[in-house]
Tab-separated table of C-alpha atoms in Angstrom:
chain	number	residue	atom	x	y	z
A	21	MET	CA	-76.763	-24.408	-92.165
A	22	ARG	CA	-80.322	-24.925	-90.933
A	23	ALA	CA	-81.664	-22.519	-88.340
A	24	SER	CA	-84.750	-21.803	-86.310
A	25	VAL	CA	-85.308	-18.086	-85.587
A	26	PRO	CA	-88.486	-17.039	-83.773
A	27	GLU	CA	-90.466	-14.322	-85.546
A	28	ARG	CA	-91.852	-13.088	-82.244
A	29	VAL	CA	-90.580	-13.196	-78.710
A	30	GLU	CA	-92.354	-12.304	-75.524
A	31	GLN	CA	-91.136	-9.004	-74.173
A	32	GLY	CA	-92.639	-6.637	-71.647
A	33	GLY	CA	-95.738	-8.764	-71.189
A	34	GLY	CA	-96.797	-8.715	-74.864
A	35	ASP	CA	-95.983	-10.120	-78.266
A	36	VAL	CA	-93.819	-7.655	-80.207
A	37	LEU	CA	-91.339	-7.911	-83.031
A	38	ARG	CA	-87.712	-7.684	-82.024
A	39	ASP	CA	-84.829	-7.372	-84.476
A	40	PRO	CA	-81.598	-8.696	-82.930
A	41	LEU	CA	-79.655	-6.206	-85.113
A	42	ARG	CA	-81.213	-3.332	-83.171
A	43	SER	CA	-80.079	-4.728	-79.799
A	44	LYS	CA	-77.608	-2.662	-77.846
A	45	GLY	CA	-75.025	-5.445	-77.733
A	46	ARG	CA	-73.474	-7.750	-80.278
A	47	PRO	CA	-75.089	-11.162	-80.707
A	48	LEU	CA	-73.505	-13.974	-78.699
A	49	VAL	CA	-73.052	-17.363	-80.375
A	50	VAL	CA	-72.514	-20.355	-78.089
A	51	ASP	CA	-71.473	-23.837	-79.125
A	52	VAL	CA	-73.786	-26.542	-77.826
A	53	ASP	CA	-70.877	-28.283	-76.071
A	54	GLU	CA	-70.442	-25.191	-73.875
A	55	VAL	CA	-73.772	-25.725	-72.122
A	56	MET	CA	-73.368	-29.452	-71.548
A	57	ARG	CA	-71.142	-31.460	-69.306
A	58	GLY	CA	-68.750	-33.731	-71.124
A	59	SER	CA	-70.406	-36.977	-70.031
A	60	SER	CA	-73.973	-35.846	-70.548
A	61	VAL	CA	-74.426	-36.840	-74.195
A	62	PRO	CA	-75.233	-40.534	-74.401
A	63	PRO	CA	-72.544	-42.339	-76.391
A	64	GLU	CA	-73.647	-43.432	-79.830
A	65	ILE	CA	-73.337	-47.119	-79.060
A	66	ALA	CA	-75.663	-46.943	-76.067
A	67	SER	CA	-78.211	-44.676	-77.715
A	68	ASP	CA	-78.177	-46.742	-80.906
A	69	LEU	CA	-78.819	-49.955	-79.002
A	70	ILE	CA	-81.680	-48.412	-77.064
A	71	ARG	CA	-83.125	-46.976	-80.265
A	72	ARG	CA	-82.927	-50.369	-81.949
A	73	PHE	CA	-84.605	-52.013	-78.956
A	74	ARG	CA	-87.425	-49.486	-79.139
A	75	ALA	CA	-87.805	-49.926	-82.896
A	76	PHE	CA	-87.931	-53.700	-82.433
A	77	ALA	CA	-90.656	-53.303	-79.805
A	78	ALA	CA	-92.643	-50.967	-82.043
A	79	ALA	CA	-92.418	-53.432	-84.938
A	80	ILE	CA	-93.790	-56.219	-82.758
A	81	THR	CA	-96.544	-54.243	-81.080
A	82	ALA	CA	-97.828	-52.315	-84.117
A	83	PRO	CA	-99.680	-55.249	-85.762
A	84	LEU	CA	-101.240	-56.147	-82.426
A	85	GLY	CA	-102.505	-52.670	-81.625
A	86	ALA	CA	-100.407	-52.291	-78.453
A	87	GLN	CA	-98.703	-49.048	-77.629
A	88	ALA	CA	-94.941	-48.986	-77.724
A	89	PRO	CA	-93.025	-47.113	-75.045
A	90	SER	CA	-93.327	-43.378	-75.382
A	91	THR	CA	-90.460	-41.585	-77.015
A	92	HIS	CA	-91.698	-38.071	-76.309
A	93	GLY	CA	-88.793	-35.695	-75.994
A	94	VAL	CA	-86.388	-37.981	-77.822
A	95	ASP	CA	-84.984	-36.737	-81.121
A	96	ALA	CA	-84.281	-38.829	-84.195
A	97	SER	CA	-80.748	-39.559	-82.997
A	98	GLY	CA	-82.003	-41.192	-79.833
A	99	PHE	CA	-80.939	-38.270	-77.628
A	100	ASP	CA	-83.269	-37.318	-74.780
A	101	PRO	CA	-82.401	-33.894	-73.255
A	102	SER	CA	-84.113	-34.816	-69.991
A	103	ARG	CA	-81.366	-37.405	-69.465
A	104	ALA	CA	-78.498	-34.977	-70.130
A	105	GLN	CA	-76.496	-33.009	-67.565
A	106	PHE	CA	-76.206	-29.310	-68.339
A	107	ASP	CA	-73.667	-26.819	-67.058
A	108	HIS	CA	-75.781	-24.667	-64.752
A	109	ASP	CA	-73.125	-21.946	-64.612
A	110	ALA	CA	-73.299	-21.657	-68.404
A	111	VAL	CA	-77.081	-21.372	-68.380
A	112	ARG	CA	-76.996	-18.674	-65.690
A	113	PHE	CA	-74.377	-16.756	-67.692
A	114	LEU	CA	-76.528	-16.869	-70.814
A	115	LEU	CA	-79.513	-15.595	-68.872
A	116	GLN	CA	-77.408	-12.644	-67.717
A	117	VAL	CA	-76.426	-11.902	-71.316
A	118	LEU	CA	-80.079	-11.996	-72.363
A	119	GLY	CA	-80.863	-9.635	-69.510
A	120	GLU	CA	-78.456	-7.121	-71.042
A	121	GLY	CA	-80.524	-7.093	-74.233
A	122	ARG	CA	-78.143	-9.204	-76.300
A	123	PRO	CA	-79.478	-12.032	-78.479
A	124	VAL	CA	-78.000	-15.461	-77.776
A	125	TYR	CA	-77.693	-18.170	-80.446
A	126	LEU	CA	-76.987	-21.858	-79.977
A	127	CYS	CA	-74.977	-23.489	-82.747
A	128	SER	CA	-72.975	-26.570	-83.641
A	129	GLU	CA	-70.968	-27.785	-86.620
A	130	THR	CA	-70.567	-31.305	-85.277
A	131	HIS	CA	-73.967	-32.236	-83.811
A	132	PRO	CA	-76.982	-32.854	-86.067
A	133	GLU	CA	-79.975	-30.579	-86.314
A	134	PRO	CA	-82.366	-32.702	-84.149
A	135	PHE	CA	-79.797	-32.805	-81.349
A	136	VAL	CA	-79.257	-29.020	-81.241
A	137	SER	CA	-82.979	-28.394	-81.577
A	138	ALA	CA	-83.715	-30.694	-78.629
A	139	VAL	CA	-81.153	-28.908	-76.431
A	140	ALA	CA	-82.416	-25.444	-77.415
A	141	GLN	CA	-86.048	-26.316	-76.771
A	142	HIS	CA	-85.242	-28.012	-73.494
A	143	LEU	CA	-83.292	-25.044	-72.065
A	144	GLY	CA	-85.493	-22.347	-73.601
A	145	VAL	CA	-82.951	-19.515	-73.221
A	146	PHE	CA	-81.868	-19.032	-76.830
A	147	THR	CA	-83.007	-16.431	-79.314
A	148	ALA	CA	-82.418	-18.969	-82.087
A	149	TRP	CA	-80.405	-22.045	-82.900
A	150	ALA	CA	-78.447	-23.261	-85.912
A	151	ALA	CA	-77.007	-26.670	-86.736
A	152	ALA	CA	-75.609	-28.852	-89.458
A	153	PRO	CA	-78.203	-30.908	-91.334
A	154	GLU	CA	-75.738	-33.791	-91.237
A	155	ARG	CA	-72.971	-34.836	-88.859
A	156	GLN	CA	-70.477	-32.547	-90.621
A	157	LEU	CA	-71.024	-29.481	-92.759
A	158	PRO	CA	-69.362	-29.387	-96.176
A	159	ALA	CA	-66.437	-27.014	-96.201
A	160	ALA	CA	-68.204	-24.726	-98.671
A	161	GLN	CA	-71.077	-24.208	-96.246
A	162	ARG	CA	-69.033	-23.451	-93.179
A	163	GLU	CA	-68.590	-19.848	-94.259
A	164	GLU	CA	-72.352	-19.273	-94.409
A	165	LEU	CA	-73.782	-17.243	-91.553
A	166	LEU	CA	-77.234	-16.242	-90.526
A	167	PRO	CA	-77.907	-12.761	-91.930
A	168	VAL	CA	-78.243	-11.400	-88.406
A	169	LEU	CA	-74.644	-12.393	-87.618
A	170	ARG	CA	-72.870	-11.009	-90.659
A	171	GLN	CA	-72.191	-7.624	-89.028
A	172	GLY	CA	-70.288	-9.275	-86.198
A	173	PHE	CA	-70.801	-11.438	-83.138
A	174	ASP	CA	-69.037	-12.816	-80.105
A	175	TYR	CA	-68.335	-16.538	-79.971
A	176	ILE	CA	-67.854	-18.962	-77.083
A	177	GLY	CA	-66.843	-22.440	-78.109
A	178	SER	CA	-64.177	-24.652	-79.597
A	179	ALA	CA	-60.833	-23.088	-80.496
A	180	ALA	CA	-60.789	-25.270	-83.616
A	181	VAL	CA	-63.663	-23.337	-85.190
A	182	VAL	CA	-62.461	-20.750	-87.746
A	183	LEU	CA	-64.262	-17.445	-87.189
A	184	PRO	CA	-64.833	-14.648	-89.732
A	185	ASP	CA	-63.034	-11.320	-89.265
A	186	SER	CA	-66.147	-9.698	-87.832
A	187	ALA	CA	-66.355	-12.207	-84.993
A	188	SER	CA	-64.592	-12.182	-81.627
A	189	ARG	CA	-63.732	-15.194	-79.518
A	190	LEU	CA	-64.657	-14.893	-75.838
A	191	ALA	CA	-63.818	-17.000	-72.824
A	192	ARG	CA	-66.802	-17.472	-70.577
A	193	PRO	CA	-66.009	-16.729	-66.936
A	194	GLY	CA	-66.839	-19.138	-64.170
A	195	ARG	CA	-67.056	-22.261	-66.287
A	196	SER	CA	-67.735	-25.428	-64.365
A	197	GLU	CA	-64.866	-27.843	-64.671
A	198	PRO	CA	-65.785	-30.540	-67.160
A	199	SER	CA	-66.036	-33.476	-64.961
A	200	ALA	CA	-64.126	-36.621	-65.415
A	201	PRO	CA	-66.443	-39.596	-65.518
A	202	ALA	CA	-67.717	-40.027	-62.003
A	203	GLN	CA	-66.607	-43.087	-60.129
A	204	VAL	CA	-69.541	-45.444	-59.799
A	205	GLY	CA	-69.765	-46.871	-56.302
A	206	MET	CA	-70.304	-50.540	-55.572
A	207	ARG	CA	-73.702	-49.762	-54.114
A	208	SER	CA	-74.872	-48.335	-57.455
A	209	TRP	CA	-73.688	-51.427	-59.306
A	210	LEU	CA	-75.454	-53.699	-56.843
A	211	LYS	CA	-78.649	-51.681	-57.311
A	212	LEU	CA	-78.258	-51.843	-61.091
A	213	PHE	CA	-77.905	-55.634	-60.996
A	214	ARG	CA	-80.673	-55.790	-58.377
A	215	VAL	CA	-78.743	-58.229	-56.268
A	216	HIS	CA	-81.459	-57.992	-53.613
A	217	GLN	CA	-83.740	-59.779	-56.101
A	218	TYR	CA	-81.419	-62.771	-56.361
A	219	ALA	CA	-83.211	-64.470	-53.492
A	220	LYS	CA	-86.097	-65.136	-55.904
A	221	ASN	CA	-83.814	-67.454	-57.834
A	222	ALA	CA	-83.717	-69.800	-54.850
A	223	LEU	CA	-86.801	-71.247	-56.555
A	224	VAL	CA	-84.327	-73.093	-58.780
A	225	LEU	CA	-83.504	-75.227	-55.713
A	226	VAL	CA	-87.105	-76.321	-55.162
A	227	PRO	CA	-86.919	-79.440	-57.428
A	228	LEU	CA	-83.719	-80.442	-55.631
A	229	LEU	CA	-85.662	-80.501	-52.361
A	230	THR	CA	-88.966	-81.929	-53.564
A	231	ALA	CA	-87.211	-84.741	-55.499
A	232	HIS	CA	-84.960	-85.437	-52.482
A	233	LYS	CA	-81.788	-85.134	-54.578
A	234	PHE	CA	-79.375	-84.305	-51.805
A	235	ALA	CA	-76.162	-85.596	-53.440
A	236	PRO	CA	-73.275	-83.050	-53.517
A	237	GLY	CA	-73.108	-83.154	-57.319
A	238	SER	CA	-76.784	-82.291	-57.720
A	239	ALA	CA	-76.501	-79.528	-55.131
A	240	ALA	CA	-73.495	-77.991	-56.915
A	241	THR	CA	-75.296	-78.097	-60.262
A	242	SER	CA	-78.348	-76.441	-58.743
A	243	LEU	CA	-76.195	-73.666	-57.290
A	244	LEU	CA	-74.651	-73.037	-60.711
A	245	ALA	CA	-78.171	-72.872	-62.134
A	246	VAL	CA	-79.083	-70.268	-59.494
A	247	ILE	CA	-76.075	-68.168	-60.527
A	248	ALA	CA	-77.003	-68.438	-64.202
A	249	PHE	CA	-80.584	-67.337	-63.547
A	250	SER	CA	-79.375	-64.491	-61.328
A	251	LEU	CA	-77.036	-63.096	-63.978
A	252	CYS	CA	-79.642	-63.518	-66.713
A	253	ALA	CA	-82.225	-61.742	-64.548
A	254	SER	CA	-79.749	-58.896	-63.968
A	255	GLY	CA	-79.305	-58.487	-67.725
A	256	ALA	CA	-83.078	-58.379	-68.149
A	257	TYR	CA	-83.450	-55.858	-65.306
A	258	ILE	CA	-80.860	-53.550	-66.880
A	259	LEU	CA	-82.597	-53.769	-70.253
A	260	ASN	CA	-85.908	-52.929	-68.584
A	261	ASP	CA	-84.340	-49.923	-66.816
A	262	LEU	CA	-82.891	-48.649	-70.096
A	263	LEU	CA	-86.260	-48.878	-71.805
A	264	ASP	CA	-88.284	-47.422	-68.931
A	265	VAL	CA	-85.945	-44.621	-67.876
A	266	GLU	CA	-88.518	-41.872	-68.564
A	267	ALA	CA	-91.311	-43.659	-66.676
A	268	ASP	CA	-88.921	-44.473	-63.815
A	269	ARG	CA	-88.034	-40.801	-63.409
A	270	ALA	CA	-91.729	-40.039	-62.840
A	271	HIS	CA	-92.096	-42.810	-60.219
A	272	PRO	CA	-91.676	-41.900	-56.526
A	273	THR	CA	-89.231	-44.734	-55.797
A	274	LYS	CA	-87.999	-45.992	-59.185
A	275	ARG	CA	-86.501	-42.561	-59.948
A	276	ASN	CA	-83.675	-43.520	-57.564
A	277	ARG	CA	-82.575	-46.414	-59.766
A	278	PRO	CA	-78.997	-45.964	-61.040
A	279	ILE	CA	-79.839	-45.276	-64.697
A	280	ALA	CA	-82.862	-43.065	-63.992
A	281	SER	CA	-80.927	-41.012	-61.428
A	282	GLY	CA	-77.849	-40.720	-63.664
A	283	ALA	CA	-75.586	-42.561	-61.201
A	284	ILE	CA	-74.581	-44.985	-63.977
A	285	PRO	CA	-74.385	-43.800	-67.619
A	286	ALA	CA	-76.428	-45.693	-70.187
A	287	SER	CA	-73.303	-46.785	-72.073
A	288	ARG	CA	-71.808	-48.469	-69.016
A	289	ALA	CA	-75.142	-50.064	-68.216
A	290	VAL	CA	-75.279	-51.581	-71.711
A	291	GLY	CA	-71.797	-53.017	-71.199
A	292	ALA	CA	-72.783	-54.471	-67.830
A	293	MET	CA	-75.895	-56.013	-69.374
A	294	ALA	CA	-73.872	-57.692	-72.112
A	295	LEU	CA	-71.334	-59.025	-69.604
A	296	ALA	CA	-74.050	-60.448	-67.350
A	297	LEU	CA	-75.831	-62.193	-70.221
A	298	VAL	CA	-72.653	-63.685	-71.682
A	299	ALA	CA	-71.656	-65.064	-68.275
A	300	ALA	CA	-75.170	-66.391	-67.638
A	301	PHE	CA	-75.377	-68.368	-70.879
A	302	ALA	CA	-71.784	-69.599	-70.563
A	303	ILE	CA	-72.671	-71.119	-67.179
A	304	ALA	CA	-75.964	-72.467	-68.537
A	305	MET	CA	-74.341	-74.257	-71.454
A	306	SER	CA	-71.760	-75.765	-69.112
A	307	ILE	CA	-74.643	-77.407	-67.234
A	308	SER	CA	-76.514	-78.741	-70.270
A	309	ILE	CA	-77.916	-77.680	-73.612
A	310	GLU	CA	-81.418	-78.289	-72.281
A	311	PHE	CA	-80.865	-75.949	-69.351
A	312	GLY	CA	-79.435	-73.365	-71.739
A	313	GLY	CA	-82.660	-73.623	-73.735
A	314	VAL	CA	-84.757	-73.027	-70.614
A	315	LEU	CA	-82.669	-69.986	-69.708
A	316	LEU	CA	-82.994	-68.647	-73.245
A	317	GLY	CA	-86.760	-69.078	-73.039
A	318	TYR	CA	-86.751	-67.239	-69.696
A	319	PHE	CA	-84.811	-64.326	-71.175
A	320	ALA	CA	-87.049	-64.193	-74.263
A	321	LEU	CA	-90.164	-64.108	-72.087
A	322	THR	CA	-88.843	-61.474	-69.696
A	323	THR	CA	-87.681	-59.359	-72.654
A	324	SER	CA	-91.130	-59.634	-74.229
A	325	TYR	CA	-92.545	-58.570	-70.877
A	326	SER	CA	-90.328	-55.479	-70.813
A	327	PHE	CA	-91.141	-54.513	-74.403
A	328	TRP	CA	-94.811	-55.251	-74.610
A	329	LEU	CA	-96.569	-57.768	-72.349
A	330	LYS	CA	-96.401	-55.704	-69.165
A	331	ARG	CA	-98.713	-53.144	-70.803
A	332	ILE	CA	-101.584	-55.625	-71.215
A	333	ALA	CA	-103.814	-56.006	-68.168
A	334	THR	CA	-103.936	-59.541	-66.660
A	335	VAL	CA	-101.477	-60.802	-69.273
A	336	ASP	CA	-98.716	-59.089	-67.295
A	337	VAL	CA	-99.454	-60.973	-64.083
A	338	VAL	CA	-99.769	-64.292	-65.923
A	339	VAL	CA	-96.334	-63.674	-67.424
A	340	LEU	CA	-94.864	-62.788	-64.016
A	341	ALA	CA	-96.255	-66.019	-62.565
A	342	THR	CA	-94.817	-67.927	-65.520
A	343	LEU	CA	-91.389	-66.339	-65.041
A	344	TYR	CA	-91.311	-67.541	-61.447
A	345	THR	CA	-92.433	-71.006	-62.546
A	346	VAL	CA	-89.769	-71.176	-65.266
A	347	ARG	CA	-87.175	-70.887	-62.504
A	348	VAL	CA	-88.613	-74.039	-60.936
A	349	ILE	CA	-88.637	-75.780	-64.311
A	350	GLY	CA	-85.018	-74.743	-64.857
A	351	GLY	CA	-84.049	-76.264	-61.525
A	352	ALA	CA	-85.593	-79.587	-62.537
A	353	VAL	CA	-83.911	-79.571	-65.957
A	354	ALA	CA	-80.522	-78.695	-64.433
A	355	ILE	CA	-80.439	-81.821	-62.259
A	356	SER	CA	-82.282	-83.989	-64.808
A	357	VAL	CA	-85.354	-84.838	-62.751
A	358	PRO	CA	-88.910	-84.964	-64.171
A	359	MET	CA	-90.896	-81.822	-63.531
A	360	SER	CA	-93.772	-82.703	-61.203
A	361	GLU	CA	-97.141	-81.609	-62.564
A	362	TRP	CA	-98.238	-80.918	-59.002
A	363	LEU	CA	-95.301	-78.611	-58.414
A	364	LEU	CA	-95.920	-76.899	-61.760
A	365	ALA	CA	-99.587	-76.231	-60.971
A	366	PHE	CA	-98.837	-75.095	-57.407
A	367	SER	CA	-96.132	-72.708	-58.615
A	368	LEU	CA	-98.353	-71.115	-61.251
A	369	PHE	CA	-101.172	-70.389	-58.805
A	370	ILE	CA	-99.109	-69.198	-55.860
A	371	PHE	CA	-97.029	-66.875	-58.000
A	372	MET	CA	-100.098	-65.644	-59.860
A	373	SER	CA	-101.446	-64.655	-56.457
A	374	LEU	CA	-98.273	-62.759	-55.524
A	375	ALA	CA	-98.160	-61.003	-58.912
A	376	LEU	CA	-101.751	-59.852	-58.425
A	377	VAL	CA	-100.937	-58.620	-54.922
A	378	LYS	CA	-98.106	-56.557	-56.405
A	379	ARG	CA	-100.505	-54.927	-58.879
A	380	TYR	CA	-103.005	-54.301	-56.085
A	381	ILE	CA	-100.340	-52.494	-54.070
A	382	GLU	CA	-99.416	-50.325	-57.056
A	383	LEU	CA	-103.059	-49.458	-57.725
A	384	ALA	CA	-103.740	-48.679	-54.055
A	385	SER	CA	-100.972	-46.044	-54.120
A	386	GLN	CA	-102.580	-44.161	-57.046
A	387	PRO	CA	-105.094	-41.300	-56.716
A	388	ASP	CA	-108.699	-41.939	-57.688
A	389	GLY	CA	-109.287	-42.015	-61.428
A	390	ALA	CA	-105.623	-42.542	-62.252
A	391	VAL	CA	-104.302	-45.074	-64.734
A	392	LEU	CA	-101.280	-47.110	-63.679
A	393	ALA	CA	-98.284	-45.851	-65.692
A	394	ALA	CA	-97.245	-48.216	-68.514
A	395	ARG	CA	-99.941	-50.679	-67.416
A	396	GLY	CA	-103.491	-51.375	-68.532
A	397	TYR	CA	-105.113	-50.971	-65.107
A	398	GLN	CA	-107.278	-48.299	-63.526
A	399	VAL	CA	-107.591	-47.606	-59.810
A	400	GLU	CA	-111.152	-48.923	-59.890
A	401	ASP	CA	-109.758	-52.367	-60.781
A	402	LYS	CA	-108.092	-52.911	-57.412
A	403	SER	CA	-111.100	-54.643	-55.794
A	404	MET	CA	-111.230	-57.180	-58.615
A	405	ILE	CA	-107.458	-57.601	-58.457
A	406	ALA	CA	-107.749	-58.378	-54.728
A	407	ILE	CA	-110.433	-60.999	-55.382
A	408	LEU	CA	-108.346	-62.679	-58.080
A	409	ALA	CA	-105.258	-62.651	-55.840
A	410	ALA	CA	-107.091	-64.357	-52.978
A	411	ALA	CA	-108.714	-66.905	-55.310
A	412	SER	CA	-105.412	-67.790	-56.932
A	413	GLY	CA	-103.631	-68.111	-53.593
A	414	PHE	CA	-106.189	-70.458	-52.089
A	415	ASN	CA	-106.347	-72.471	-55.318
A	416	ALA	CA	-102.671	-73.167	-54.654
A	417	VAL	CA	-103.671	-74.541	-51.235
A	418	VAL	CA	-106.268	-76.793	-52.890
A	419	ILE	CA	-103.621	-78.121	-55.267
A	420	PHE	CA	-101.362	-78.843	-52.302
A	421	THR	CA	-104.111	-80.838	-50.571
A	422	LEU	CA	-104.756	-82.860	-53.727
A	423	TYR	CA	-101.023	-83.510	-53.987
A	424	ILE	CA	-100.975	-84.920	-50.464
A	425	SER	CA	-103.614	-87.486	-51.484
A	426	SER	CA	-101.838	-88.484	-54.697
A	427	ASP	CA	-99.770	-91.575	-55.432
A	428	THR	CA	-96.743	-89.351	-56.071
A	429	VAL	CA	-96.546	-88.434	-52.374
A	430	ARG	CA	-96.689	-92.049	-51.224
A	431	ALA	CA	-93.634	-92.816	-53.354
A	432	LEU	CA	-91.619	-89.977	-51.791
A	433	TYR	CA	-92.807	-89.817	-48.170
A	434	SER	CA	-93.102	-92.452	-45.473
A	435	HIS	CA	-95.586	-90.362	-43.460
A	436	PRO	CA	-97.479	-88.240	-46.042
A	437	GLN	CA	-100.282	-87.507	-43.565
A	438	LEU	CA	-97.925	-85.121	-41.745
A	439	LEU	CA	-98.005	-82.838	-44.782
A	440	TRP	CA	-101.587	-81.865	-43.865
A	441	VAL	CA	-100.136	-79.754	-41.056
A	442	GLY	CA	-98.590	-77.493	-43.685
A	443	CYS	CA	-101.994	-76.557	-45.141
A	444	PRO	CA	-103.186	-74.252	-42.316
A	445	ILE	CA	-99.731	-72.636	-42.215
A	446	LEU	CA	-99.913	-71.913	-45.927
A	447	MET	CA	-103.488	-70.609	-45.609
A	448	TYR	CA	-102.429	-68.332	-42.751
A	449	TRP	CA	-99.500	-66.914	-44.718
A	450	ILE	CA	-101.561	-66.174	-47.851
A	451	GLY	CA	-104.293	-64.516	-45.789
A	452	ARG	CA	-101.704	-62.463	-43.901
A	453	VAL	CA	-100.119	-61.177	-47.123
A	454	MET	CA	-103.552	-60.175	-48.443
A	455	LEU	CA	-104.424	-58.418	-45.191
A	456	PHE	CA	-101.113	-56.544	-45.059
A	457	ALA	CA	-101.546	-55.440	-48.656
A	458	GLN	CA	-105.041	-54.146	-47.833
A	459	ARG	CA	-103.635	-52.168	-44.884
A	460	GLY	CA	-100.829	-50.680	-46.964
A	461	LEU	CA	-98.093	-52.437	-44.954
A	462	ILE	CA	-96.390	-53.872	-48.042
A	463	ASP	CA	-94.535	-51.237	-50.036
A	464	ASP	CA	-93.999	-52.837	-53.421
A	465	ASP	CA	-93.109	-56.463	-54.149
A	466	PRO	CA	-94.714	-59.087	-51.845
A	467	VAL	CA	-91.870	-61.511	-52.608
A	468	ILE	CA	-89.329	-59.004	-51.287
A	469	PHE	CA	-91.627	-58.373	-48.323
A	470	ALA	CA	-91.688	-62.101	-47.563
A	471	LEU	CA	-87.908	-62.289	-47.707
A	472	ARG	CA	-87.668	-59.517	-45.095
A	473	ASP	CA	-90.572	-60.686	-42.938
A	474	ARG	CA	-89.702	-62.763	-39.871
A	475	VAL	CA	-93.130	-64.429	-39.735
A	476	SER	CA	-92.775	-65.542	-43.361
A	477	TRP	CA	-89.438	-67.153	-42.571
A	478	VAL	CA	-90.939	-68.930	-39.564
A	479	ALA	CA	-93.794	-70.234	-41.731
A	480	LEU	CA	-91.355	-71.427	-44.399
A	481	GLY	CA	-89.155	-73.096	-41.798
A	482	ALA	CA	-92.153	-74.845	-40.263
A	483	ILE	CA	-93.317	-76.230	-43.615
A	484	GLY	CA	-89.748	-77.354	-44.390
A	485	ALA	CA	-89.516	-79.135	-41.033
A	486	ILE	CA	-92.856	-80.853	-41.659
A	487	MET	CA	-91.708	-82.089	-45.057
A	488	LEU	CA	-88.474	-83.463	-43.577
A	489	ALA	CA	-90.405	-85.205	-40.813
A	490	ALA	CA	-92.708	-86.780	-43.392
A	491	ILE	CA	-89.834	-88.363	-45.390
């Protein structure tokens, strides 16, 4: 049995040797399961998947010199004590025992050494800890005891453990009832799937409108494509939350996400992710193989973003703009219409602008000299980010004006000159978003802001009415 016993402990304000054998009371040995709630240890399936995801990311990023997500505080088994739920009554009881001058040891015959070590170091109330080097100790080793325990000790733990004659089994008073798995409310599931983000997938309908494909069959196919993108995006969001749980806990708002807050266990989140992705690709393949390929490309790109690309300055915003544009491309592929080059260019620039605004908002909320967590930006970059956001947004307006003068418009619209009225509306909306971001009136995502903003809806409705009038 491997053990870690401190040679010195702090006592009475100084560093002095203390021999547990000379303590007034018998040593107390506590099984690791006694200080943890039953649902606090991440199931092996969930932790193994997350560990494999992280290893995959590290393998990709290592040759390119990018930093993989930090795994500080995570032991070799994938267990992170900061994500566990401990029995506070047990910890208080152990502190009382220590206060009586009795040494307290943490042990386990079922959990591996890195796991027990992580728990002991995280709680910091144990005189020493001991654990099996492997998942199970050989029977011949189970009789071995630390020398300090051979003269007798008290034990709190599993009734299945066979104790030596010198040991006494104790029942700890005031134990918190091991909780049954908490019922996860519908609100937590909706937050996990980020249903409020589904409105972004309305971009899939844009080719339906711009190509004037108003037949019921095309509309139904487009709606199925929206559902497929929504479920695929949910799977990607859950994966991102699993990978970024430590960073999310340090964020003022993201710490309330279901996985970071502990409202939904990691194992159940992994199951939900798998279900969402299977349903998404089943729907996609029912539409067409080509659409399934687009959705697969979307998931591959968003997964690469979660693992690696979001940590590279400027690359991250280009990828975000591309992810929005892929939704538009998917909408065109779903209903089998050619993807307009004008629409492709407009989408890339307008969404590049919104992605840059999002980064500007994040930087503006940081103190001077700070570096944006898990990003490659510094606070000093926000002025340049604002310039790039404005330039990209008004480049989208320029593309729209060139589109109005193109032959493509004359083939689709009877009165294309009416589309010029949409230009000042679009310019006003982009300028307003930039101004609101500068004033700190947009909290996080400008796309979500636009979906909640009445003026944005009025501007969108006006442009839609102009386009209908021009047909």
